[in-house]
XYZ file of N, CA, C and O in Angstrom:
376
model
N -43.504 57.187 2.285
C -43.454 55.792 1.655
C -42.066 55.823 1.208
O -41.621 56.661 0.426
N -41.286 54.775 1.538
C -39.932 54.562 1.009
C -39.920 54.382 -0.415
O -40.746 53.650 -1.043
N -38.937 55.033 -1.122
C -38.687 54.920 -2.540
C -37.488 54.093 -2.959
O -37.406 53.584 -4.080
N -36.479 54.150 -1.992
C -35.214 53.539 -2.358
C -34.504 52.990 -1.123
O -34.717 53.609 -0.061
N -33.916 51.904 -1.216
C -33.145 51.279 -0.104
C -31.669 51.113 -0.602
O -31.426 50.578 -1.708
N -30.702 51.504 0.112
C -29.340 51.247 -0.188
C -28.432 51.417 1.040
O -28.989 51.604 2.177
N -27.307 51.172 0.752
C -26.224 51.358 1.832
C -24.845 51.749 1.360
O -24.655 51.760 0.147
N -24.076 52.242 2.262
C -22.809 52.599 1.858
C -21.739 52.031 2.930
O -21.994 52.156 4.119
N -20.852 51.237 2.357
C -19.824 50.572 3.189
C -18.752 51.549 3.542
O -17.890 51.105 4.398
N -18.627 52.698 2.882
C -17.501 53.616 3.026
C -17.870 55.027 3.444
O -17.282 55.593 4.444
N -18.800 55.686 2.658
C -19.062 57.125 2.931
C -20.534 57.379 2.588
O -20.963 57.676 1.539
N -21.240 57.434 3.682
C -22.742 57.610 3.591
C -23.042 59.040 3.146
O -23.962 59.208 2.375
N -22.287 59.933 3.561
C -22.512 61.322 3.090
C -22.447 61.391 1.532
O -23.295 62.044 0.990
N -21.406 60.981 0.955
C -21.219 60.963 -0.409
C -22.436 60.294 -1.136
O -22.899 60.856 -2.115
N -22.878 59.222 -0.593
C -23.940 58.443 -1.192
C -25.117 59.290 -1.105
O -25.917 59.345 -2.131
N -25.520 59.855 -0.037
C -26.706 60.673 0.181
C -26.703 61.944 -0.774
O -27.667 62.285 -1.333
N -25.518 62.651 -0.859
C -25.469 63.692 -1.740
C -25.650 63.319 -3.155
O -26.361 64.095 -3.927
N -25.231 62.152 -3.608
C -25.430 61.646 -4.909
C -26.893 61.514 -5.245
O -27.443 61.895 -6.239
N -27.598 60.975 -4.324
C -29.042 60.765 -4.423
C -29.903 62.078 -4.395
O -30.742 62.109 -5.186
N -29.287 62.898 -3.629
C -30.003 64.276 -3.668
C -29.843 65.003 -5.003
O -30.790 65.623 -5.571
N -28.701 64.831 -5.681
C -28.412 65.457 -6.804
C -29.209 64.771 -7.929
O -29.644 65.414 -8.968
N -29.458 63.479 -7.739
C -30.313 62.715 -8.704
C -31.922 63.026 -8.575
O -32.699 62.532 -9.315
N -32.091 63.672 -7.538
C -33.581 64.071 -7.042
C -34.319 62.767 -6.917
O -35.580 62.634 -7.293
N -33.818 61.840 -6.229
C -34.468 60.570 -5.883
C -35.346 60.683 -4.710
O -36.232 59.919 -4.405
N -35.047 61.654 -3.809
C -35.872 61.834 -2.675
C -35.437 62.991 -1.839
O -34.330 63.544 -2.009
N -36.261 63.644 -1.119
C -35.944 64.849 -0.213
C -35.629 64.478 1.114
O -35.023 65.213 1.933
N -36.050 63.168 1.628
C -35.761 62.814 2.990
C -35.157 61.452 3.068
O -35.207 60.772 2.187
N -34.446 61.214 4.208
C -33.776 60.006 4.398
C -33.715 59.681 5.749
O -33.880 60.501 6.763
N -33.495 58.373 5.990
C -33.218 57.882 7.435
C -32.063 56.798 7.209
O -31.859 56.316 6.187
N -31.387 56.553 8.297
C -30.253 55.659 8.259
C -30.079 54.809 9.591
O -30.658 55.252 10.605
N -29.558 53.756 9.372
C -29.086 52.916 10.516
C -27.588 52.802 10.536
O -27.005 52.664 9.401
N -26.972 52.568 11.617
C -25.490 52.374 11.725
C -25.419 50.916 12.202
O -26.015 50.486 13.226
N -24.603 50.121 11.490
C -24.243 48.737 11.825
C -22.835 48.452 12.091
O -21.957 49.200 11.477
N -22.552 47.507 12.895
C -21.059 47.263 13.292
C -20.288 46.698 12.229
O -19.040 46.598 12.407
N -20.731 46.211 11.169
C -20.040 45.504 10.032
C -20.747 45.479 8.820
O -22.105 45.605 8.844
N -20.146 45.534 7.735
C -20.868 45.515 6.361
C -21.861 44.333 6.220
O -22.911 44.469 5.552
N -21.568 43.114 6.773
C -22.389 41.988 6.657
C -23.780 42.334 7.361
O -24.851 41.909 6.793
N -23.712 42.886 8.522
C -25.019 43.155 9.169
C -25.755 44.281 8.457
O -26.996 44.277 8.374
N -25.089 45.277 7.789
C -25.752 46.277 6.982
C -26.332 45.679 5.773
O -27.485 45.983 5.419
N -25.701 44.591 5.153
C -26.186 43.917 4.079
C -27.395 43.123 4.341
O -28.449 43.252 3.606
N -27.473 42.564 5.515
C -28.682 41.735 5.864
C -29.816 42.714 6.152
O -30.923 42.396 5.669
N -29.683 43.833 6.740
C -30.711 44.823 6.909
C -31.270 45.460 5.598
O -32.432 45.531 5.305
N -30.273 45.708 4.615
C -30.611 46.239 3.293
C -31.441 45.258 2.561
O -32.424 45.499 1.968
N -31.066 44.005 2.657
C -31.848 42.867 2.060
C -33.203 42.728 2.613
O -34.178 42.526 1.905
N -33.376 42.717 3.917
C -34.701 42.677 4.602
C -35.616 43.865 4.134
O -36.733 43.493 3.740
N -35.019 45.076 4.116
C -35.915 46.217 3.517
C -36.183 46.009 2.013
O -37.322 46.248 1.715
N -35.221 45.571 1.282
C -35.406 45.461 -0.092
C -36.635 44.387 -0.443
O -37.496 44.722 -1.154
N -36.505 43.173 0.305
C -37.534 42.278 0.139
C -38.915 42.677 0.550
O -40.014 42.401 -0.094
N -38.842 43.294 1.733
C -40.218 43.743 2.345
C -40.885 44.822 1.481
O -42.094 44.940 1.504
N -40.078 45.789 0.917
C -40.624 46.969 0.293
C -40.486 46.976 -1.193
O -40.855 48.017 -1.848
N -39.998 45.822 -1.841
C -39.694 45.804 -3.220
C -40.725 46.337 -4.209
O -40.489 46.957 -5.099
N -42.111 46.026 -3.950
C -43.154 46.471 -4.901
C -43.095 47.948 -5.096
O -43.507 48.468 -6.033
N -42.759 48.754 -4.008
C -42.835 50.179 -4.134
C -41.620 50.807 -4.325
O -41.499 52.147 -4.400
N -40.460 50.172 -4.341
C -39.133 50.882 -4.485
C -38.780 51.081 -5.954
O -39.269 50.433 -6.953
N -37.938 52.136 -6.108
C -37.453 52.411 -7.435
C -36.264 51.572 -7.914
O -36.047 51.392 -9.029
N -35.544 51.119 -6.873
C -34.478 50.172 -7.222
C -34.937 48.747 -7.391
O -35.633 48.205 -6.494
N -34.649 48.150 -8.488
C -35.179 46.863 -8.812
C -34.085 45.805 -8.681
O -34.319 44.556 -8.883
N -32.801 46.212 -8.714
C -31.746 45.253 -8.539
C -31.523 44.843 -7.129
O -31.369 45.724 -6.285
N -31.349 43.617 -6.845
C -31.050 43.118 -5.641
C -29.805 43.714 -5.049
O -28.823 43.954 -5.811
N -29.705 44.095 -3.707
C -28.538 44.516 -3.173
C -27.228 43.696 -3.316
O -27.339 42.518 -3.246
N -26.148 44.350 -3.588
C -24.933 43.726 -3.823
C -24.347 43.324 -2.511
O -24.464 44.036 -1.543
N -23.547 42.115 -2.509
C -22.912 41.887 -1.249
C -21.756 42.733 -0.988
O -21.144 43.223 -1.961
N -21.257 42.886 0.272
C -20.100 43.643 0.501
C -18.796 43.077 -0.075
O -18.790 41.847 -0.196
N -17.913 43.997 -0.322
C -16.683 43.454 -0.895
C -16.036 42.480 0.171
O -16.055 42.690 1.322
N -15.416 41.442 -0.352
C -14.589 40.416 0.380
C -15.547 39.732 1.495
O -15.087 39.085 2.469
N -16.820 39.672 1.199
C -17.783 38.777 2.078
C -18.463 37.801 1.201
O -18.839 38.157 0.045
N -18.587 36.678 1.752
C -19.338 35.556 1.068
C -20.729 35.469 1.558
O -21.393 34.534 1.282
N -21.220 36.541 2.222
C -22.465 36.534 2.708
C -23.590 36.405 1.651
O -23.550 37.137 0.723
N -24.508 35.438 1.797
C -25.681 35.255 0.969
C -26.893 35.923 1.518
O -27.035 36.059 2.755
N -27.882 36.284 0.743
C -29.086 36.849 1.224
C -29.957 35.825 1.881
O -30.255 34.809 1.191
N -30.195 35.866 3.193
C -31.047 34.925 3.842
C -32.539 34.933 3.284
O -33.129 33.899 3.301
N -32.931 35.975 2.837
C -34.217 35.944 2.273
C -34.411 35.402 0.978
O -35.425 34.696 0.650
N -33.363 35.434 0.092
C -33.424 34.809 -1.214
C -33.329 33.290 -0.989
O -34.033 32.495 -1.679
N -32.490 32.937 -0.068
C -32.394 31.426 0.333
C -33.767 30.951 0.787
O -34.134 29.908 0.290
N -34.533 31.689 1.543
C -35.782 31.177 1.925
C -36.771 31.098 0.732
O -37.501 30.101 0.711
N -36.725 32.072 -0.085
C -37.669 32.085 -1.258
C -37.207 30.936 -2.181
O -38.149 30.209 -2.757
N -36.026 30.517 -2.360
C -35.495 29.563 -3.172
C -35.895 28.249 -2.592
O -36.310 27.235 -3.326
N -35.778 27.990 -1.295
C -36.190 26.770 -0.643
C -37.752 26.628 -0.738
O -38.059 25.417 -1.055
N -38.397 27.588 -0.604
C -39.862 27.579 -0.677
C -40.285 27.116 -2.094
O -41.217 26.265 -2.393
N -39.645 27.654 -3.046
C -39.923 27.380 -4.493
C -39.498 25.917 -4.832
O -40.296 25.244 -5.540
N -38.406 25.481 -4.374
C -38.000 24.040 -4.496
C -39.111 23.199 -3.919
O -39.413 22.142 -4.516
N -39.596 23.430 -2.674
C -40.482 22.646 -2.037
C -41.813 22.582 -2.834
O -42.419 21.540 -2.939
N -42.294 23.735 -3.412
C -43.417 23.815 -4.093
C -43.273 23.048 -5.429
O -44.207 22.213 -5.672
N -42.123 23.048 -6.113
C -41.886 22.248 -7.203
C -41.985 20.716 -7.019
O -42.603 19.981 -7.645
N -41.410 20.308 -5.802
C -41.339 18.947 -5.456
C -42.830 18.451 -5.163
O -43.125 17.301 -5.481
N -43.653 19.430 -4.621
C -44.954 18.953 -4.376
C -45.791 18.836 -5.614
O -46.720 18.009 -5.738
N -45.482 19.652 -6.678
C -46.204 19.725 -7.913
C -45.728 18.601 -8.874
O -46.547 18.243 -9.751
N -44.637 17.954 -8.707
C -44.195 16.893 -9.697
C -44.788 15.642 -9.190
O -45.006 15.337 -8.050
N -45.338 14.930 -10.315
C -45.956 13.727 -9.996
C -45.023 12.676 -9.518
O -43.786 12.566 -9.965
N -45.392 11.911 -8.527
C -44.528 11.007 -7.942
C -44.456 9.749 -8.859
O -45.335 9.325 -9.554
N -43.256 9.119 -8.732
C -43.003 7.974 -9.521
C -43.882 6.829 -9.004
O -44.040 6.585 -7.738
N -44.385 5.939 -9.956
C -45.140 4.837 -9.350
C -44.368 3.824 -8.565
O -43.224 3.658 -8.864
N -44.883 3.388 -7.495
C -44.160 2.514 -6.511
C -44.308 1.107 -7.072
O -45.379 0.670 -7.554
N -43.318 0.346 -6.930
C -43.293 -1.005 -7.329
C -43.274 -2.021 -6.202
O -42.871 -1.803 -5.238
């Protein structure tokens, strides 16, 4: 069962060694992506899908120098707005 989701835009070896020294887990898996934005999208997808069982509770940070927004957060925000609009009483028509 996954316990932590993360990424490294510079040095995955150093990141994994730090997690091993913190005793966060004994096993890992990784994916290689062609740019930090794609890696961020995958990290967000895993974070949102697995968040109830993960030890990391803070949303993944965007890559440096990218204006990329989390597509999953936008979907949740849009759904929440639509729900709020449905729950608001409509104004009387004249």
